[in-house]
Amino acid sequence: MENNVSDRLFKQFSLLVYEQCGINLHEGKKALLQARLNKRLRLTGIDSYEKYFQIITSGANPGEFVNFLDSISTNLTYFFRESQHFDFLDQVALPDLIAKKLKDRDLRIRIWSAGCSTGEEPYSLAMCVLAHLPEVARWDFRILATDISTRVLETATRGIYSEEKIQKVPPALRQANFQKMSNKNGKPDFQIAPHIKRTVTFHRLNFKESYPFKGPFDFIFCRNVMIYFDKKTQEELVNRIAGFLSPGGYFFVGHSESLTGLVHKLSYVRPAIYRN
Ligand SMILES: C[S@@+](CC[C@H](N)C(=O)[O-])C[C@H]1O[C@@H](n2cnc3c(N)ncnc32)[C@H](O)[C@@H]1O
């Protein structure tokens, strides 16, 4: 097997990744691309980067193309990540939304977790919202959770997490929303309880492709996703996504991201929170 991706081939791979999913693989990412490619070559038995590139671009093996995209996306996430967002939901956004919905007699709440990775974000949102809803059964509450990677979506759909992974969940929510189960190593795993799971629907969605739903969503979370995109792709994405927000709906981005310098119609609320 080769062990160096040539500069020419690196450019071809990065252009492909950029065109297909908006991710910006700049020169500094060459080692990362190479490591991920080595893994795919080992698993597929393909013996050169060049051949691998031809296979995924020829359309001959669309499954391997999805595996390739899976392997280059970064999926780090955890429960209740960026707690300021959950504090804002608890203290401001949810009490206001629920009061308005009750006043309008419209008990429908929709949230989109765009770039949901292995599910920690949408499940945290579900726990947070359900803890606020008076008479839960009366509400029509759903979360749409999407990601480009089929691998992370499988984990998300299973909804089983190690004890270590659920440490960030506040104790009362942990107690109420997970079921303990044993695993092969004798350590417990924790499964998302059915009342949480049924509020979340997972779908594969590449932001660069068409969106097969209409919205509108009361809240959209697109956190720690745009960081991998260049400004042009970020601006396109924000404007597309903003079109799916309900009037007054909130848009959340990661705290290391910001919409500064992008042209969009949303108003700034506080760091990493915008409003339609
Ligand atoms: C770092 S994770 C963020 C997870 C979660 N939102 C959070 O903040 O913890 C970024 C996710 O964006 C997804 N992603 C990257 N490019 C994408 C694209 N073009 N379309 C959809 N999802 C994409 C990746 O697969 C990955 O799971």
Short mmCIF file of C-alpha atoms and ligand atoms in Angstrom, two decimals:
data_model
loop_
_atom_site.label_atom_id
_atom_site.label_comp_id
_atom_site.label_asym_id
_atom_site.label_seq_id
_atom_site.Cartn_x
_atom_site.Cartn_y
_atom_site.Cartn_z
CA MET A 1 0.00 0.00 0.00
CA GLU A 2 1.21 3.54 -0.75
CA ASN A 3 1.83 5.75 2.23
CA ASN A 4 1.78 9.24 0.79
CA VAL A 5 -1.06 11.08 -0.86
CA SER A 6 0.50 13.30 -3.56
CA ASP A 7 -0.27 17.03 -3.49
CA ARG A 8 -2.19 16.68 -6.74
CA LEU A 9 -4.38 13.89 -5.37
CA PHE A 10 -4.87 15.71 -2.06
CA LYS A 11 -6.25 18.68 -4.04
CA GLN A 12 -8.61 16.35 -5.90
CA PHE A 13 -9.86 14.78 -2.69
CA SER A 14 -10.33 18.14 -0.98
CA LEU A 15 -12.25 19.54 -3.96
CA LEU A 16 -14.48 16.47 -3.94
CA VAL A 17 -15.15 16.79 -0.21
CA TYR A 18 -15.82 20.50 -0.56
CA GLU A 19 -18.22 20.06 -3.47
CA GLN A 20 -20.04 17.13 -1.94
CA CYS A 21 -20.44 18.21 1.67
CA GLY A 22 -18.98 21.69 2.13
CA ILE A 23 -16.16 20.55 4.41
CA ASN A 24 -12.99 22.57 3.89
CA LEU A 25 -9.97 20.23 3.92
CA HIS A 26 -7.14 22.76 3.81
CA GLU A 27 -3.46 21.82 3.50
CA GLY A 28 -3.13 21.31 7.28
CA LYS A 29 -5.65 18.47 7.06
CA LYS A 30 -3.52 16.31 4.79
CA ALA A 31 -2.34 14.02 7.60
CA LEU A 32 -5.94 13.58 8.75
CA LEU A 33 -7.14 12.72 5.24
CA GLN A 34 -4.28 10.30 4.81
CA ALA A 35 -5.00 8.50 8.10
CA ARG A 36 -8.68 8.17 7.23
CA LEU A 37 -7.88 6.98 3.71
CA ASN A 38 -5.43 4.38 5.02
CA LYS A 39 -8.23 2.92 7.09
CA ARG A 40 -10.61 2.76 4.11
CA LEU A 41 -7.91 1.17 1.93
CA ARG A 42 -7.25 -1.46 4.60
CA LEU A 43 -10.93 -2.25 5.00
CA THR A 44 -11.72 -2.40 1.28
CA GLY A 45 -8.51 -4.07 0.09
CA ILE A 46 -8.02 -1.32 -2.53
CA ASP A 47 -4.28 -0.89 -2.98
CA SER A 48 -3.82 2.74 -4.04
CA TYR A 49 -5.22 6.18 -3.20
CA GLU A 50 -5.59 6.85 -6.93
CA LYS A 51 -7.75 3.76 -7.46
CA TYR A 52 -9.77 4.58 -4.38
CA PHE A 53 -10.42 8.08 -5.74
CA GLN A 54 -11.55 6.64 -9.06
CA ILE A 55 -13.87 4.14 -7.39
CA ILE A 56 -15.66 6.71 -5.25
CA THR A 57 -15.96 9.26 -8.05
CA SER A 58 -17.01 6.89 -10.83
CA GLY A 59 -20.37 6.15 -9.21
CA ALA A 60 -19.45 2.44 -9.36
CA ASN A 61 -19.70 2.05 -5.60
CA PRO A 62 -22.03 4.64 -4.03
CA GLY A 63 -21.90 2.78 -0.69
CA GLU A 64 -18.14 3.31 -0.49
CA PHE A 65 -18.62 6.99 -1.27
CA VAL A 66 -20.88 7.27 1.79
CA ASN A 67 -18.26 5.37 3.85
CA PHE A 68 -15.64 7.82 2.67
CA LEU A 69 -17.73 10.84 3.70
CA ASP A 70 -18.41 9.12 7.04
CA SER A 71 -14.71 8.63 7.61
CA ILE A 72 -13.73 12.25 7.06
CA SER A 73 -16.42 13.86 9.22
CA THR A 74 -15.56 14.76 12.81
CA ASN A 75 -18.26 13.60 15.16
CA LEU A 76 -17.24 14.76 18.63
CA THR A 77 -20.30 15.50 20.75
CA TYR A 78 -21.61 15.01 24.26
CA PHE A 79 -24.76 15.34 26.32
CA PHE A 80 -25.70 18.89 27.34
CA ARG A 81 -22.76 20.29 25.40
CA GLU A 82 -22.45 24.07 25.80
CA SER A 83 -24.62 24.29 28.89
CA GLN A 84 -25.34 28.02 28.28
CA HIS A 85 -27.71 26.93 25.50
CA PHE A 86 -29.59 24.62 27.83
CA ASP A 87 -29.73 27.33 30.52
CA PHE A 88 -31.20 29.69 27.92
CA LEU A 89 -33.79 27.08 26.93
CA ASP A 90 -34.67 26.46 30.58
CA GLN A 91 -34.86 30.08 31.63
CA VAL A 92 -36.04 31.96 28.55
CA ALA A 93 -36.87 30.17 25.33
CA LEU A 94 -38.98 27.28 26.63
CA PRO A 95 -41.09 29.20 29.19
CA ASP A 96 -41.84 31.82 26.48
CA LEU A 97 -42.56 29.26 23.79
CA ILE A 98 -44.82 27.16 26.01
CA ALA A 99 -46.76 30.23 27.21
CA LYS A 100 -47.25 31.38 23.61
CA LYS A 101 -48.32 27.93 22.39
CA LEU A 102 -50.83 27.59 25.23
CA LYS A 103 -52.22 31.06 24.49
CA ASP A 104 -52.52 30.26 20.75
CA ARG A 105 -53.90 26.77 21.51
CA ASP A 106 -51.29 25.33 19.20
CA LEU A 107 -49.56 22.55 21.14
CA ARG A 108 -47.08 21.65 18.43
CA ILE A 109 -43.35 22.01 19.06
CA ARG A 110 -40.75 21.21 16.42
CA ILE A 111 -36.97 21.22 16.82
CA TRP A 112 -34.28 20.39 14.29
CA SER A 113 -30.89 19.12 15.41
CA ALA A 114 -28.90 19.67 12.21
CA GLY A 115 -25.62 17.76 12.37
CA CYS A 116 -26.75 15.61 15.31
CA SER A 117 -23.81 13.18 15.31
CA THR A 118 -24.33 10.21 17.67
CA GLY A 119 -27.55 11.59 19.17
CA GLU A 120 -26.43 13.26 22.39
CA GLU A 121 -27.65 16.68 21.21
CA PRO A 122 -31.22 15.76 20.18
CA TYR A 123 -31.68 13.50 23.22
CA SER A 124 -30.47 16.29 25.55
CA LEU A 125 -32.99 18.61 23.88
CA ALA A 126 -35.78 16.08 24.29
CA MET A 127 -35.00 15.69 28.02
CA CYS A 128 -34.90 19.44 28.47
CA VAL A 129 -38.21 20.10 26.67
CA LEU A 130 -40.12 17.21 28.25
CA ALA A 131 -39.08 18.43 31.71
CA HIS A 132 -40.88 21.70 30.92
CA LEU A 133 -44.09 20.51 29.31
CA PRO A 134 -47.16 20.59 31.50
CA GLU A 135 -49.40 17.57 30.71
CA VAL A 136 -46.93 16.10 28.24
CA ALA A 137 -49.49 13.85 26.55
CA ARG A 138 -51.40 16.85 25.19
CA TRP A 139 -48.41 18.10 23.21
CA ASP A 140 -47.34 17.24 19.70
CA PHE A 141 -43.59 17.45 20.26
CA ARG A 142 -41.00 16.12 17.80
CA ILE A 143 -37.33 16.52 17.11
CA LEU A 144 -35.87 15.94 13.67
CA ALA A 145 -32.21 14.92 13.95
CA THR A 146 -30.10 14.78 10.80
CA ASP A 147 -26.51 14.03 9.87
CA ILE A 148 -24.54 13.14 6.75
CA SER A 149 -22.88 10.15 8.41
CA THR A 150 -24.73 6.84 8.42
CA ARG A 151 -22.27 5.50 11.00
CA VAL A 152 -23.17 8.09 13.64
CA LEU A 153 -26.86 7.75 12.86
CA GLU A 154 -26.71 4.04 13.68
CA THR A 155 -25.33 4.81 17.13
CA ALA A 156 -27.87 7.59 17.59
CA THR A 157 -30.77 5.33 16.66
CA ARG A 158 -29.62 2.61 19.07
CA GLY A 159 -29.51 5.19 21.86
CA ILE A 160 -27.17 3.20 24.11
CA TYR A 161 -24.35 5.04 25.88
CA SER A 162 -21.60 4.13 28.34
CA GLU A 163 -21.70 5.32 31.95
CA GLU A 164 -18.86 7.72 31.16
CA LYS A 165 -20.82 9.32 28.31
CA ILE A 166 -23.83 10.13 30.45
CA GLN A 167 -21.85 11.86 33.21
CA LYS A 168 -22.73 15.28 31.80
CA VAL A 169 -26.45 14.65 32.14
CA PRO A 170 -27.81 16.39 35.27
CA PRO A 171 -28.52 13.66 37.88
CA ALA A 172 -32.31 14.13 37.99
CA LEU A 173 -32.55 13.87 34.19
CA ARG A 174 -30.20 10.90 34.16
CA GLN A 175 -32.39 9.13 36.66
CA ALA A 176 -35.61 9.85 34.76
CA ASN A 177 -34.51 9.27 31.18
CA PHE A 178 -32.13 6.30 30.96
CA GLN A 179 -32.52 2.60 31.57
CA LYS A 180 -29.57 0.70 32.95
CA MET A 181 -28.55 -2.41 31.06
CA SER A 182 -25.59 -4.79 31.35
CA ASN A 183 -23.00 -5.18 28.62
CA LYS A 184 -20.41 -7.81 27.80
CA ASN A 185 -17.63 -6.22 29.86
CA GLY A 186 -19.70 -6.38 33.01
CA LYS A 187 -19.97 -2.57 33.04
CA PRO A 188 -23.41 -1.02 32.80
CA ASP A 189 -24.59 0.78 29.67
CA PHE A 190 -27.50 3.17 29.62
CA GLN A 191 -30.31 3.17 27.11
CA ILE A 192 -32.40 6.21 26.31
CA ALA A 193 -35.86 5.57 27.76
CA PRO A 194 -38.72 5.04 25.25
CA HIS A 195 -40.57 8.26 26.19
CA ILE A 196 -37.49 10.24 25.06
CA LYS A 197 -36.63 8.08 22.10
CA ARG A 198 -40.02 8.31 20.49
CA THR A 199 -39.81 12.09 20.27
CA VAL A 200 -36.69 11.96 18.05
CA THR A 201 -36.57 10.93 14.38
CA PHE A 202 -33.17 10.40 12.76
CA HIS A 203 -32.55 10.90 9.03
CA ARG A 204 -29.50 11.04 6.83
CA LEU A 205 -29.21 14.49 5.30
CA ASN A 206 -26.33 16.16 3.51
CA PHE A 207 -26.65 19.94 3.91
CA LYS A 208 -25.56 20.40 0.32
CA GLU A 209 -28.51 18.38 -1.02
CA SER A 210 -32.23 19.13 -1.00
CA TYR A 211 -34.16 19.05 2.28
CA PRO A 212 -37.20 16.75 2.09
CA PHE A 213 -39.28 18.57 4.73
CA LYS A 214 -40.94 21.92 5.19
CA GLY A 215 -40.67 22.90 8.84
CA PRO A 216 -41.17 25.35 10.37
CA PHE A 217 -39.09 24.65 13.45
CA ASP A 218 -39.32 26.56 16.73
CA PHE A 219 -35.63 25.96 17.43
CA ILE A 220 -32.84 24.86 15.14
CA PHE A 221 -29.52 23.66 16.52
CA CYS A 222 -26.66 23.60 14.05
CA ARG A 223 -23.72 23.52 16.39
CA ASN A 224 -20.08 22.70 15.71
CA VAL A 225 -20.84 21.87 12.10
CA MET A 226 -20.15 25.10 10.24
CA ILE A 227 -16.69 25.28 11.76
CA TYR A 228 -15.58 22.85 9.05
CA PHE A 229 -17.03 24.96 6.22
CA ASP A 230 -15.65 28.02 4.48
CA LYS A 231 -17.46 31.39 4.74
CA LYS A 232 -19.34 30.97 1.46
CA THR A 233 -20.74 27.57 2.46
CA GLN A 234 -21.53 28.86 5.97
CA GLU A 235 -23.50 31.78 4.57
CA GLU A 236 -25.46 29.56 2.17
CA LEU A 237 -26.20 27.09 4.96
CA VAL A 238 -27.32 29.71 7.48
CA ASN A 239 -29.67 31.31 4.98
CA ARG A 240 -31.11 28.01 3.87
CA ILE A 241 -31.61 26.82 7.43
CA ALA A 242 -33.04 30.16 8.57
CA GLY A 243 -35.80 29.69 6.00
CA PHE A 244 -37.01 26.74 8.09
CA LEU A 245 -37.41 28.74 11.33
CA SER A 246 -40.84 29.76 12.56
CA PRO A 247 -41.38 33.49 13.16
CA GLY A 248 -39.56 34.26 16.43
CA GLY A 249 -37.78 30.88 16.24
CA TYR A 250 -34.27 30.53 17.66
CA PHE A 251 -31.13 29.41 15.86
CA PHE A 252 -28.23 28.02 17.91
CA VAL A 253 -24.67 27.67 16.66
CA GLY A 254 -21.58 26.42 18.51
CA HIS A 255 -19.81 28.91 20.78
CA SER A 256 -16.66 28.72 18.67
CA GLU A 257 -18.74 29.68 15.63
CA SER A 258 -20.41 33.00 14.93
CA LEU A 259 -22.44 34.53 12.16
CA THR A 260 -20.26 37.66 12.19
CA GLY A 261 -19.24 38.54 8.65
CA LEU A 262 -22.05 36.51 7.09
CA VAL A 263 -25.03 38.17 5.42
CA HIS A 264 -28.25 36.83 6.97
CA LYS A 265 -31.61 38.03 8.26
CA LEU A 266 -31.44 36.74 11.85
CA SER A 267 -31.09 38.97 14.91
CA TYR A 268 -28.36 38.45 17.47
CA VAL A 269 -29.70 37.44 20.90
CA ARG A 270 -26.58 36.46 22.85
CA PRO A 271 -23.38 34.57 22.03
CA ALA A 272 -24.18 31.68 19.67
CA ILE A 273 -27.95 32.37 19.76
CA TYR A 274 -29.90 34.14 16.98
CA ARG A 275 -33.57 34.76 16.36
CA ASN A 276 -35.81 34.93 13.32
C1 LIG B 1 -18.72 17.84 15.61
S1 LIG B 1 -20.25 17.12 15.19
C2 LIG B 1 -21.38 18.17 16.09
C3 LIG B 1 -22.45 17.40 16.82
C4 LIG B 1 -23.40 18.25 17.67
N1 LIG B 1 -24.14 19.18 16.86
C5 LIG B 1 -22.65 18.97 18.76
O1 LIG B 1 -22.51 20.19 18.71
O2 LIG B 1 -22.20 18.30 19.69
C6 LIG B 1 -20.48 17.67 13.50
C7 LIG B 1 -21.43 16.80 12.70
O3 LIG B 1 -21.73 17.45 11.46
C8 LIG B 1 -21.89 16.44 10.47
N2 LIG B 1 -21.72 17.01 9.13
C9 LIG B 1 -20.57 17.44 8.54
N3 LIG B 1 -20.80 17.83 7.28
C10 LIG B 1 -22.12 17.65 7.04
C11 LIG B 1 -22.96 17.87 5.91
N4 LIG B 1 -22.49 18.36 4.76
N5 LIG B 1 -24.27 17.56 6.02
C12 LIG B 1 -24.75 17.08 7.21
N6 LIG B 1 -24.03 16.83 8.30
C13 LIG B 1 -22.71 17.12 8.22
C14 LIG B 1 -20.81 15.42 10.84
O4 LIG B 1 -21.07 14.15 10.30
C15 LIG B 1 -20.83 15.45 12.36
O5 LIG B 1 -21.59 14.42 12.92
#
